[in-house]
Amino acid sequence: MDAFTLEEEKLLSRFVSNMRGRVFVLQNLPEVIKGALFSRYSRSQKGLRRLLLDEFILAPETGFSQIAAYAEESGISQTLAIKKAQEFYDRILDGYGDDSIGELGGAHVALEGISNIATKFIQDRRIGGSPLEKSTRYVYFDDKVDSRWQYCRATQLMGRARSPGNNEHAQAYEQTCDTLFAAYSKLMPVMQEFFTKRYPKEEGVSEKAYAFTVRARACDALRGLLPASTLTNMGVFGNGRFFEYLIACMRCSGLAEIESLAEELQQELDKTIPSFVRRCKPSHKHFPSLQQFLQQRERQLKTQAAQATESIAKATIAPSSLAAAPTVKLIESDKRAEEKIIAHALYQHTDLPLEALLQYARRLPTTERNSIIAACVAGRENRRHKPPRAFENVFYTFDILADFGAYRDLHRHRMLTQERQLLTVEHGYVLPEEVVAAGVDKDFKAVMDTAARSFGRMSRMMPQEAQYVVPLAFRVRWYITINLRSLFWFSELRSVPQGHPSYRKVAQDMWQQAAAIHPFLKDLPNSVDMNDYALGRLDEEKRKEKNRE
């Protein structure tokens, strides 16, 4: 343990949570200093406190006093101080040549007034970032700003694609979005009244809990009217490596809104973690080759996909049979699931090679197999009691066709692999039963038809930009490859009573199909909820209210 003088302790104590323990937290330090400090830490014999003092606090070239606001009388802004000392930090970080160094510093970023297309693009980058998006389930989206509905305008959307030839598309696009928002706003009070009459407030339920639940059900029923262009807010915490790759991909997206957003994101991160986001600048020596790789890959795959589409259309697989695909279809599953779980579960408790344990598991009778697998989840009571990592060795691949609203919620899961197709109107849309029961299905269908026509015109010239006019009710196709441990969490979390009916159905179907192919799952403790609920949110609101008392 390092020893410090009283004066040294006075200098350090502001930046570490304690001066004596072997476990302590860095505090009051900007990300650039923490990242550089940890970089040095990995190759130094000094403890972190001593390293911070000797090589940062007392070293003039680090600009520490200004960056950490250590000398408040300096009057220099932290942003300017970071810029002045950036060469020093770049030199430290470059000295390690390891991309993981970019994970040692991060930033909390707010992105406001961005489309649902942009949020999905950002969330496609899974590792190192934690996004939280404004909910369409509990927040109304019918507020106007300067007498205009809040969606991504044609000038933002089309960018370079805007030309005299597509001005007509721009006008039709905005008229369609206006129509969708007007319908959403008009039908919201109608649906609230419908749910109030269908499900009267029960005795003992507070007015607040009941009102919130009815509001959520109305939002659930009508969110399908909102176009993908709907503006929303999202907060993201991510490390430098995450943001660097995110910005690079955004710059190569081919979408004007996202490329513009990339530049804004770069500008703001340059103020806080500039050393971690250098390589995603167009001027950086490594960026052109990455850009060329990403764009060339997309061009070649699109060409191959067009050939595959043409070939399939000529084959025995008729387009009509493809369109009739179920919501969830299990495409591939692990044929040796039980053997893998058993072998990997026992592995850490033996000194045997994995191959020997797999052979052992293969020889076991069914009763003994079931006994070992059951031991893996013995005493499990809820989804936070996670199965062991042995379950991560069993995989499933599902092809899913569900409304874009459901996809938005399920897309946030990151312990899996998923890829979606472009938004389209070709797969039809989901018409909520409640909309029909409330007698407003004609209004709903009319605006869906308007959106479909607008999409059809736009997609011929600009298939990427046409996605913005697609309402959330239209179905999108995507696949999920997921391991069994993650499937437990996914299906249990997304089938809870307060979940949206659309994604509850996806989660339930995935679990049922996995259990059908692997019957041992039916006997394991799980909390996948297969029931239907009228006001699924109500019990959760009552519980929250009780906790507040």
Coordinates of C-alpha atoms in Angstrom, one line a residue:
M1 CA 0.0 0.0 0.0
D2 CA 1.4 3.4 -1.0
A3 CA 2.3 5.9 1.7
F4 CA 1.5 9.6 1.3
T5 CA 2.4 12.7 3.1
L6 CA -0.4 14.9 4.6
E7 CA 0.1 17.3 1.7
E8 CA -0.1 14.5 -0.9
E9 CA -3.3 13.2 0.8
K10 CA -4.8 16.6 0.6
L11 CA -4.1 16.8 -3.2
L12 CA -5.4 13.3 -3.8
S13 CA -8.4 13.0 -1.5
R14 CA -10.7 15.0 -3.8
F15 CA -10.2 12.5 -6.6
V16 CA -10.5 9.1 -4.8
S17 CA -13.2 7.8 -2.5
N18 CA -10.7 6.8 0.2
M19 CA -7.0 7.0 0.9
R20 CA -6.5 3.7 2.7
G21 CA -8.6 0.8 1.3
R22 CA -7.5 -1.5 -1.4
V23 CA -10.8 -0.8 -3.2
F24 CA -11.6 2.8 -4.1
V25 CA -13.5 4.8 -6.7
L26 CA -12.2 7.6 -8.9
Q27 CA -14.3 10.8 -8.6
N28 CA -14.3 14.4 -9.8
L29 CA -12.2 13.5 -12.8
P30 CA -13.1 14.0 -16.5
E31 CA -13.2 10.9 -18.7
V32 CA -10.0 11.8 -20.7
I33 CA -8.0 11.7 -17.4
K34 CA -9.6 8.5 -16.2
G35 CA -9.0 6.8 -19.5
A36 CA -5.3 7.8 -19.8
L37 CA -4.7 7.0 -16.1
F38 CA -6.0 3.5 -16.5
S39 CA -3.9 3.1 -19.6
R40 CA -0.8 3.8 -17.7
Y41 CA -2.0 1.7 -14.7
S42 CA -1.8 -1.5 -16.7
R43 CA 1.9 -1.0 -17.3
S44 CA 3.1 0.5 -14.1
Q45 CA 4.3 -0.9 -10.8
K46 CA 2.7 2.0 -9.0
G47 CA -0.6 2.0 -7.3
L48 CA -3.3 4.1 -9.0
R49 CA -3.2 6.8 -6.3
R50 CA 0.5 7.2 -6.6
L51 CA 0.3 7.1 -10.4
L52 CA -2.4 9.8 -10.4
L53 CA -0.3 12.0 -8.2
D54 CA 3.1 11.6 -9.8
E55 CA 2.2 11.5 -13.5
F56 CA -0.9 13.6 -13.7
I57 CA -1.5 16.0 -10.8
L58 CA 2.1 17.0 -10.5
A59 CA 3.0 16.8 -14.2
P60 CA 2.5 20.2 -15.9
E61 CA 2.2 18.8 -19.4
T62 CA -1.0 17.0 -18.5
G63 CA -2.9 20.2 -18.0
F64 CA -4.4 18.5 -15.0
S65 CA -5.1 21.5 -12.9
Q66 CA -7.2 23.1 -15.6
I67 CA -8.9 20.0 -16.8
A68 CA -9.9 18.7 -13.4
A69 CA -10.7 22.3 -12.3
Y70 CA -8.0 21.7 -9.7
A71 CA -7.0 25.3 -9.8
E72 CA -10.3 27.1 -10.0
E73 CA -8.7 30.5 -10.1
S74 CA -7.2 29.7 -13.5
G75 CA -10.4 30.8 -15.2
I76 CA -9.8 28.4 -18.1
S77 CA -12.7 26.3 -19.3
Q78 CA -12.4 22.5 -19.0
T79 CA -13.2 22.1 -22.7
L80 CA -10.4 24.4 -23.7
A81 CA -8.0 22.8 -21.2
I82 CA -8.8 19.3 -22.6
K83 CA -8.1 20.6 -26.1
K84 CA -4.7 22.1 -25.0
A85 CA -3.6 18.9 -23.3
Q86 CA -5.1 16.5 -26.0
E87 CA -1.6 15.9 -27.5
F88 CA -0.4 14.5 -24.2
Y89 CA -3.4 12.2 -23.8
D90 CA -3.3 11.1 -27.5
R91 CA 0.4 10.1 -27.0
I92 CA -0.5 8.0 -23.9
L93 CA -3.4 6.2 -25.6
D94 CA -1.5 5.7 -28.8
G95 CA 1.4 4.1 -26.9
Y96 CA -0.8 1.1 -26.1
G97 CA -2.1 0.3 -29.5
D98 CA -5.1 -1.6 -28.0
D99 CA -8.7 -0.8 -29.0
S100 CA -9.8 -1.7 -25.5
I101 CA -8.2 1.5 -24.2
G102 CA -11.2 3.3 -25.8
E103 CA -13.4 1.5 -23.3
L104 CA -11.8 3.3 -20.3
G105 CA -13.6 6.5 -20.7
G106 CA -17.2 7.3 -21.6
A107 CA -19.9 9.9 -21.9
H108 CA -23.6 10.4 -21.2
V109 CA -25.2 11.8 -24.4
A110 CA -28.7 13.1 -24.9
L111 CA -30.1 13.0 -28.5
E112 CA -33.3 14.9 -28.8
G113 CA -35.7 15.3 -31.7
I114 CA -34.4 12.3 -33.7
S115 CA -36.5 9.9 -35.7
N116 CA -37.2 6.3 -34.9
I117 CA -35.1 5.3 -37.9
A118 CA -32.1 7.1 -36.2
T119 CA -32.7 5.5 -32.8
K120 CA -32.8 2.0 -34.3
F121 CA -29.6 2.7 -36.2
I122 CA -27.9 3.8 -33.0
Q123 CA -29.1 0.8 -31.1
D124 CA -27.8 -1.5 -33.8
R125 CA -24.4 -0.9 -32.2
R126 CA -24.8 -3.2 -29.2
I127 CA -21.6 -3.5 -27.3
G128 CA -20.4 -0.7 -25.0
G129 CA -23.5 1.5 -25.2
S130 CA -26.6 1.6 -23.0
P131 CA -29.5 3.5 -24.6
L132 CA -32.8 4.5 -23.0
E133 CA -35.5 5.8 -25.4
K134 CA -38.7 7.8 -24.8
S135 CA -41.6 5.4 -24.6
T136 CA -44.5 5.3 -27.1
R137 CA -46.4 3.3 -24.5
Y138 CA -46.7 5.9 -21.7
V139 CA -46.1 9.2 -23.4
Y140 CA -48.4 11.0 -25.9
F141 CA -46.9 12.0 -29.2
D142 CA -49.4 14.5 -30.3
D143 CA -47.8 17.7 -29.1
K144 CA -47.1 20.3 -31.8
V145 CA -44.1 22.7 -31.9
D146 CA -44.7 25.9 -33.9
S147 CA -48.0 24.4 -35.0
R148 CA -46.3 21.4 -36.6
W149 CA -46.4 17.7 -35.7
Q150 CA -43.1 16.4 -34.5
Y151 CA -41.6 14.2 -37.2
C152 CA -38.5 14.3 -39.3
R153 CA -39.1 16.8 -42.1
A154 CA -38.4 16.2 -45.8
T155 CA -35.4 18.7 -45.8
Q156 CA -33.8 16.6 -43.0
L157 CA -34.8 13.3 -44.5
M158 CA -33.8 13.7 -48.1
G159 CA -30.7 15.8 -47.9
R160 CA -28.6 15.0 -50.9
A161 CA -31.4 13.0 -52.4
R162 CA -33.6 16.1 -52.6
S163 CA -33.9 17.4 -56.2
P164 CA -36.6 19.0 -58.3
G165 CA -37.6 15.5 -59.4
N166 CA -38.5 14.4 -55.9
N167 CA -40.1 17.6 -54.6
E168 CA -43.5 15.9 -55.2
H169 CA -42.4 13.0 -53.0
A170 CA -41.4 15.4 -50.2
Q171 CA -44.8 17.1 -50.3
A172 CA -46.6 13.7 -50.3
Y173 CA -44.4 12.5 -47.5
E174 CA -45.2 15.4 -45.2
Q175 CA -48.9 15.3 -46.0
T176 CA -49.0 11.6 -45.1
C177 CA -47.2 12.2 -41.8
D178 CA -49.6 15.0 -41.0
T179 CA -52.5 12.7 -41.7
L180 CA -51.1 9.9 -39.4
F181 CA -50.5 12.3 -36.5
A182 CA -53.9 13.9 -36.9
A183 CA -55.5 10.5 -36.7
Y184 CA -53.4 9.6 -33.7
S185 CA -54.5 12.8 -31.9
K186 CA -58.1 12.5 -32.9
L187 CA -58.5 8.9 -31.8
M188 CA -56.6 9.1 -28.5
P189 CA -59.6 10.5 -26.4
V190 CA -61.9 8.0 -28.2
M191 CA -59.8 5.1 -27.2
Q192 CA -59.4 6.3 -23.6
E193 CA -63.2 6.6 -23.3
F194 CA -63.5 3.1 -24.8
F195 CA -61.2 1.5 -22.3
T196 CA -62.8 3.4 -19.4
K197 CA -66.2 2.0 -20.4
R198 CA -64.9 -1.5 -21.1
Y199 CA -62.9 -1.8 -17.9
P200 CA -64.6 0.3 -15.2
K201 CA -62.5 1.3 -12.2
E202 CA -62.7 -1.4 -9.5
E203 CA -63.2 -0.7 -5.9
G204 CA -59.9 -0.1 -4.0
V205 CA -58.0 1.0 -7.1
S206 CA -56.8 4.6 -6.9
E207 CA -57.8 7.1 -9.5
K208 CA -54.1 7.8 -10.4
A209 CA -53.2 4.1 -11.0
Y210 CA -56.4 3.6 -13.0
A211 CA -55.9 6.7 -15.1
F212 CA -52.3 5.8 -15.9
T213 CA -53.3 2.2 -16.9
V214 CA -56.1 3.4 -19.2
R215 CA -53.7 5.9 -20.8
A216 CA -51.1 3.2 -21.4
R217 CA -53.7 0.9 -23.0
A218 CA -54.9 3.8 -25.3
C219 CA -51.2 4.5 -26.3
D220 CA -50.7 0.8 -26.9
A221 CA -53.7 0.6 -29.2
L222 CA -52.8 3.7 -31.3
R223 CA -49.0 3.8 -31.4
G224 CA -49.2 1.8 -34.6
L225 CA -50.4 5.1 -36.3
L226 CA -47.1 6.8 -35.6
P227 CA -44.7 6.9 -38.6
A228 CA -41.1 5.8 -38.2
S229 CA -40.3 9.5 -38.8
T230 CA -41.7 10.4 -35.4
L231 CA -39.3 12.4 -33.4
T232 CA -38.2 11.1 -30.0
N233 CA -35.6 11.6 -27.4
M234 CA -32.9 9.1 -26.3
G235 CA -30.2 9.1 -23.7
V236 CA -27.1 7.0 -24.3
F237 CA -24.2 6.1 -22.0
G238 CA -21.3 4.6 -23.9
N239 CA -17.6 4.2 -23.8
G240 CA -15.3 5.8 -26.3
R241 CA -14.9 2.7 -28.4
F242 CA -18.6 2.4 -28.8
F243 CA -19.0 6.0 -29.8
E244 CA -16.1 5.9 -32.2
Y245 CA -17.5 3.0 -34.2
L246 CA -21.1 4.3 -33.9
I247 CA -20.1 7.7 -35.5
A248 CA -18.1 5.9 -38.2
C249 CA -21.1 3.8 -39.1
M250 CA -23.4 6.8 -39.0
R251 CA -21.2 8.7 -41.5
C252 CA -21.5 5.7 -43.9
S253 CA -25.3 5.2 -43.4
G254 CA -26.4 6.8 -46.6
L255 CA -29.2 8.6 -44.7
A256 CA -29.0 12.4 -44.5
E257 CA -30.5 12.6 -41.0
I258 CA -28.1 10.1 -39.5
E259 CA -25.0 11.5 -41.2
S260 CA -26.0 15.0 -40.0
L261 CA -26.5 13.6 -36.5
A262 CA -23.0 11.9 -36.7
E263 CA -21.4 15.3 -37.1
E264 CA -23.3 16.8 -34.2
L265 CA -22.3 13.8 -32.0
Q266 CA -18.7 14.2 -33.0
Q267 CA -18.7 17.9 -32.1
E268 CA -20.1 17.3 -28.6
L269 CA -17.8 14.3 -27.8
D270 CA -14.8 16.3 -29.0
K271 CA -15.5 18.5 -26.0
T272 CA -15.3 15.7 -23.4
I273 CA -13.6 12.6 -24.8
P274 CA -11.7 13.8 -27.9
S275 CA -8.9 11.3 -27.7
F276 CA -11.4 8.4 -27.8
V277 CA -13.3 9.5 -31.0
R278 CA -10.5 10.6 -33.3
R279 CA -10.5 7.8 -35.8
C280 CA -14.1 8.4 -36.9
K281 CA -13.4 11.8 -38.3
P282 CA -13.2 11.9 -42.1
S283 CA -9.8 13.6 -41.9
H284 CA -8.3 10.7 -39.9
K285 CA -5.9 8.5 -41.8
H286 CA -7.8 5.3 -41.0
F287 CA -11.3 6.5 -41.7
P288 CA -11.3 6.4 -45.6
S289 CA -10.4 2.7 -45.6
L290 CA -13.2 1.9 -43.1
Q291 CA -15.7 3.9 -45.1
Q292 CA -14.6 2.2 -48.3
F293 CA -15.0 -1.3 -46.6
L294 CA -18.4 -0.6 -45.2
Q295 CA -19.8 0.9 -48.4
Q296 CA -18.3 -1.7 -50.7
R297 CA -19.7 -4.5 -48.4
E298 CA -23.2 -3.0 -48.6
R299 CA -23.1 -2.6 -52.4
Q300 CA -21.9 -6.2 -53.0
L301 CA -24.4 -7.7 -50.6
K302 CA -27.3 -5.7 -52.2
T303 CA -26.3 -7.1 -55.6
Q304 CA -26.2 -10.6 -54.3
A305 CA -29.5 -10.2 -52.4
A306 CA -31.2 -9.0 -55.6
Q307 CA -30.0 -12.1 -57.4
A308 CA -31.2 -14.3 -54.6
T309 CA -34.6 -12.6 -54.6
E310 CA -34.9 -13.1 -58.4
S311 CA -33.9 -16.8 -58.1
I312 CA -36.3 -17.5 -55.3
A313 CA -39.1 -15.8 -57.2
K314 CA -38.5 -18.2 -60.1
A315 CA -38.3 -21.3 -57.8
T316 CA -41.0 -23.4 -56.2
I317 CA -41.2 -21.0 -53.2
A318 CA -44.0 -18.7 -54.3
P319 CA -44.1 -15.2 -52.9
S320 CA -47.6 -15.9 -51.5
S321 CA -46.3 -18.7 -49.3
L322 CA -43.5 -16.5 -48.0
A323 CA -46.0 -13.8 -47.2
A324 CA -48.1 -16.2 -45.2
A325 CA -45.3 -16.9 -42.7
P326 CA -46.2 -17.1 -39.1
T327 CA -45.3 -14.4 -36.6
V328 CA -42.5 -16.5 -35.1
K329 CA -40.8 -19.5 -36.8
L330 CA -38.0 -21.6 -35.3
I331 CA -35.6 -22.0 -38.1
E332 CA -32.7 -23.8 -36.4
S333 CA -32.0 -25.3 -33.0
D334 CA -29.3 -27.2 -31.2
K335 CA -29.6 -31.0 -31.7
R336 CA -27.4 -31.8 -28.7
A337 CA -28.8 -29.3 -26.3
E338 CA -29.1 -31.6 -23.2
E339 CA -25.6 -33.0 -23.7
K340 CA -24.1 -29.5 -24.0
I341 CA -25.8 -28.2 -20.9
I342 CA -24.8 -31.2 -18.8
A343 CA -21.1 -31.3 -20.0
H344 CA -20.6 -27.5 -19.6
A345 CA -22.4 -27.4 -16.2
L346 CA -20.2 -30.2 -14.8
Y347 CA -17.0 -28.9 -16.5
Q348 CA -15.9 -26.3 -13.8
H349 CA -16.4 -28.9 -11.0
T350 CA -14.0 -31.5 -12.6
D351 CA -10.5 -31.6 -14.1
L352 CA -11.7 -33.5 -17.1
P353 CA -11.5 -32.4 -20.8
L354 CA -14.8 -31.1 -22.3
E355 CA -14.8 -33.9 -24.9
A356 CA -14.9 -36.6 -22.1
L357 CA -17.8 -34.8 -20.4
L358 CA -19.8 -34.6 -23.7
Q359 CA -19.3 -38.3 -24.2
Y360 CA -20.4 -39.0 -20.6
A361 CA -23.5 -36.9 -21.1
R362 CA -24.3 -38.7 -24.3
R363 CA -24.4 -42.1 -22.5
L364 CA -26.6 -41.0 -19.6
P365 CA -30.2 -42.2 -19.5
T366 CA -33.0 -39.6 -19.7
T367 CA -33.8 -39.6 -16.0
E368 CA -30.2 -38.8 -15.1
R369 CA -29.9 -36.2 -17.8
N370 CA -33.1 -34.5 -16.4
S371 CA -31.7 -34.7 -12.9
I372 CA -28.5 -32.8 -13.8
I373 CA -30.3 -30.2 -15.8
A374 CA -32.8 -29.7 -13.0
A375 CA -30.0 -29.1 -10.6
C376 CA -28.8 -26.2 -12.7
V377 CA -32.0 -24.3 -11.8
A378 CA -33.0 -25.8 -8.5
G379 CA -34.6 -23.2 -6.3
R380 CA -35.1 -20.7 -9.1
E381 CA -38.0 -18.3 -8.3
N382 CA -37.8 -15.5 -10.8
R383 CA -36.0 -14.2 -13.9
R384 CA -33.2 -12.6 -11.8
H385 CA -32.2 -16.1 -10.7
K386 CA -30.3 -16.8 -13.9
P387 CA -29.5 -20.3 -15.2
P388 CA -25.8 -21.0 -15.3
R389 CA -23.6 -20.2 -18.2
A390 CA -23.8 -23.7 -19.4
F391 CA -27.1 -22.7 -20.9
E392 CA -25.3 -20.2 -23.2
N393 CA -24.0 -23.1 -25.3
V394 CA -27.4 -24.0 -26.7
F395 CA -28.6 -21.8 -29.6
Y396 CA -31.9 -21.1 -31.4
T397 CA -32.5 -19.0 -34.6
F398 CA -36.0 -17.6 -35.1
D399 CA -37.4 -15.8 -38.1
I400 CA -39.9 -13.2 -36.9
L401 CA -42.6 -11.1 -38.7
A402 CA -44.2 -8.6 -36.3
D403 CA -45.2 -5.0 -36.2
F404 CA -42.4 -2.4 -36.1
G405 CA -43.7 -1.2 -32.7
A406 CA -43.0 -4.6 -31.2
Y407 CA -39.6 -4.7 -32.9
R408 CA -38.7 -1.4 -31.3
D409 CA -39.1 -2.9 -27.9
L410 CA -37.4 -6.2 -28.6
H411 CA -34.5 -4.6 -30.5
R412 CA -33.1 -3.3 -27.2
H413 CA -32.0 -6.8 -26.1
R414 CA -28.2 -7.1 -26.7
M415 CA -27.3 -10.6 -25.6
L416 CA -28.3 -12.0 -28.9
T417 CA -27.8 -11.5 -32.6
Q418 CA -30.5 -9.9 -34.7
E419 CA -30.8 -8.3 -38.1
R420 CA -33.8 -6.6 -39.7
Q421 CA -34.9 -6.0 -43.2
L422 CA -35.9 -2.5 -44.5
L423 CA -39.2 -1.2 -43.3
T424 CA -41.9 -1.9 -45.9
V425 CA -45.7 -2.1 -46.3
E426 CA -45.5 -5.4 -48.2
H427 CA -46.2 -7.6 -45.1
G428 CA -49.4 -5.8 -44.1
Y429 CA -50.1 -4.2 -40.7
V430 CA -51.5 -5.2 -37.3
L431 CA -55.0 -3.9 -36.6
P432 CA -55.6 -4.0 -32.8
E433 CA -58.8 -5.7 -31.7
E434 CA -59.6 -2.8 -29.4
V435 CA -59.6 -0.4 -32.4
V436 CA -62.2 -2.6 -34.1
A437 CA -64.3 -2.9 -30.9
A438 CA -64.2 0.9 -30.4
G439 CA -65.6 1.3 -33.9
V440 CA -62.7 3.4 -35.3
D441 CA -61.1 0.7 -37.5
K442 CA -62.2 2.5 -40.7
D443 CA -60.2 5.6 -39.6
F444 CA -57.3 3.4 -38.8
K445 CA -57.4 1.5 -42.1
A446 CA -57.8 4.7 -44.1
V447 CA -54.6 6.3 -42.9
M448 CA -52.7 3.0 -43.2
D449 CA -53.8 2.9 -46.9
T450 CA -52.6 6.5 -47.3
A451 CA -49.2 5.6 -45.8
A452 CA -48.9 2.5 -48.0
R453 CA -49.6 4.5 -51.2
S454 CA -47.0 7.2 -50.2
F455 CA -44.5 4.5 -49.4
G456 CA -45.1 2.8 -52.8
R457 CA -44.3 6.0 -54.6
M458 CA -41.2 6.9 -52.5
S459 CA -39.7 3.5 -52.4
R460 CA -39.1 3.3 -56.2
M461 CA -36.7 6.2 -56.1
M462 CA -35.5 6.2 -52.5
P463 CA -36.0 2.9 -50.7
Q464 CA -34.0 3.9 -47.6
E465 CA -35.8 7.2 -47.1
A466 CA -39.2 5.7 -47.8
Q467 CA -38.9 3.8 -44.5
Y468 CA -39.6 7.1 -42.6
V469 CA -43.3 7.2 -43.8
V470 CA -44.0 3.6 -42.6
P471 CA -46.3 3.5 -39.5
L472 CA -45.3 1.4 -36.6
A473 CA -48.3 -0.9 -37.2
F474 CA -46.8 -2.4 -40.4
R475 CA -44.9 -5.6 -40.0
V476 CA -41.1 -5.9 -40.3
R477 CA -39.2 -9.1 -40.7
W478 CA -36.1 -9.9 -38.7
Y479 CA -34.2 -12.8 -37.3
I480 CA -32.9 -13.5 -33.8
T481 CA -30.2 -16.0 -32.9
I482 CA -30.2 -16.4 -29.1
N483 CA -28.7 -18.8 -26.5
L484 CA -30.9 -20.6 -24.0
R485 CA -29.8 -18.6 -21.0
S486 CA -30.7 -15.4 -22.8
L487 CA -34.0 -16.9 -24.0
F488 CA -35.0 -17.4 -20.4
W489 CA -34.5 -13.7 -19.7
F490 CA -36.0 -12.5 -23.0
S491 CA -39.2 -14.6 -22.8
E492 CA -39.7 -14.1 -19.1
L493 CA -39.2 -10.3 -19.2
R494 CA -41.2 -9.7 -22.4
S495 CA -44.2 -11.8 -21.4
V496 CA -44.9 -9.9 -18.2
P497 CA -48.6 -8.8 -17.8
Q498 CA -47.8 -5.1 -18.3
G499 CA -46.0 -5.7 -21.6
H500 CA -47.4 -4.7 -25.0
P501 CA -49.6 -7.5 -26.5
S502 CA -47.6 -7.6 -29.7
Y503 CA -44.2 -8.3 -28.2
R504 CA -45.7 -10.6 -25.5
K505 CA -46.9 -12.8 -28.3
V506 CA -43.5 -12.9 -29.9
A507 CA -41.8 -13.8 -26.5
Q508 CA -44.5 -16.5 -25.8
D509 CA -44.2 -18.0 -29.2
M510 CA -40.4 -18.2 -29.0
W511 CA -40.5 -20.0 -25.7
Q512 CA -43.2 -22.4 -26.8
Q513 CA -41.4 -23.4 -30.0
A514 CA -38.1 -23.9 -28.1
A515 CA -39.9 -26.0 -25.5
A516 CA -41.6 -28.0 -28.3
I517 CA -38.2 -29.0 -29.8
H518 CA -36.6 -29.4 -26.4
P519 CA -39.3 -30.8 -24.1
F520 CA -37.0 -30.8 -21.0
L521 CA -37.6 -27.0 -20.8
K522 CA -41.3 -27.6 -19.9
D523 CA -40.2 -29.1 -16.6
L524 CA -37.7 -26.3 -15.6
P525 CA -38.9 -23.5 -13.3
N526 CA -39.7 -20.4 -15.4
S527 CA -41.9 -17.4 -15.2
V528 CA -42.9 -17.1 -18.9
D529 CA -46.4 -15.8 -18.6
M530 CA -48.7 -17.3 -21.2
N531 CA -51.9 -15.6 -20.0
D532 CA -53.8 -12.6 -21.6
Y533 CA -54.7 -9.5 -19.6
A534 CA -57.2 -6.8 -20.1
L535 CA -55.4 -4.1 -18.1
G536 CA -52.0 -5.8 -17.6
R537 CA -50.5 -2.5 -16.4
L538 CA -52.9 -2.1 -13.5
D539 CA -51.3 -4.5 -11.0
E540 CA -47.9 -3.0 -11.6
E541 CA -49.3 0.5 -10.9
K542 CA -51.0 -0.7 -7.8
R543 CA -47.7 -2.2 -6.6
K544 CA -45.8 1.0 -7.2
E545 CA -48.4 3.0 -5.4
K546 CA -48.3 0.8 -2.4
N547 CA -44.5 1.2 -2.3
R548 CA -44.8 4.9 -2.3
E549 CA -47.1 4.9 0.7

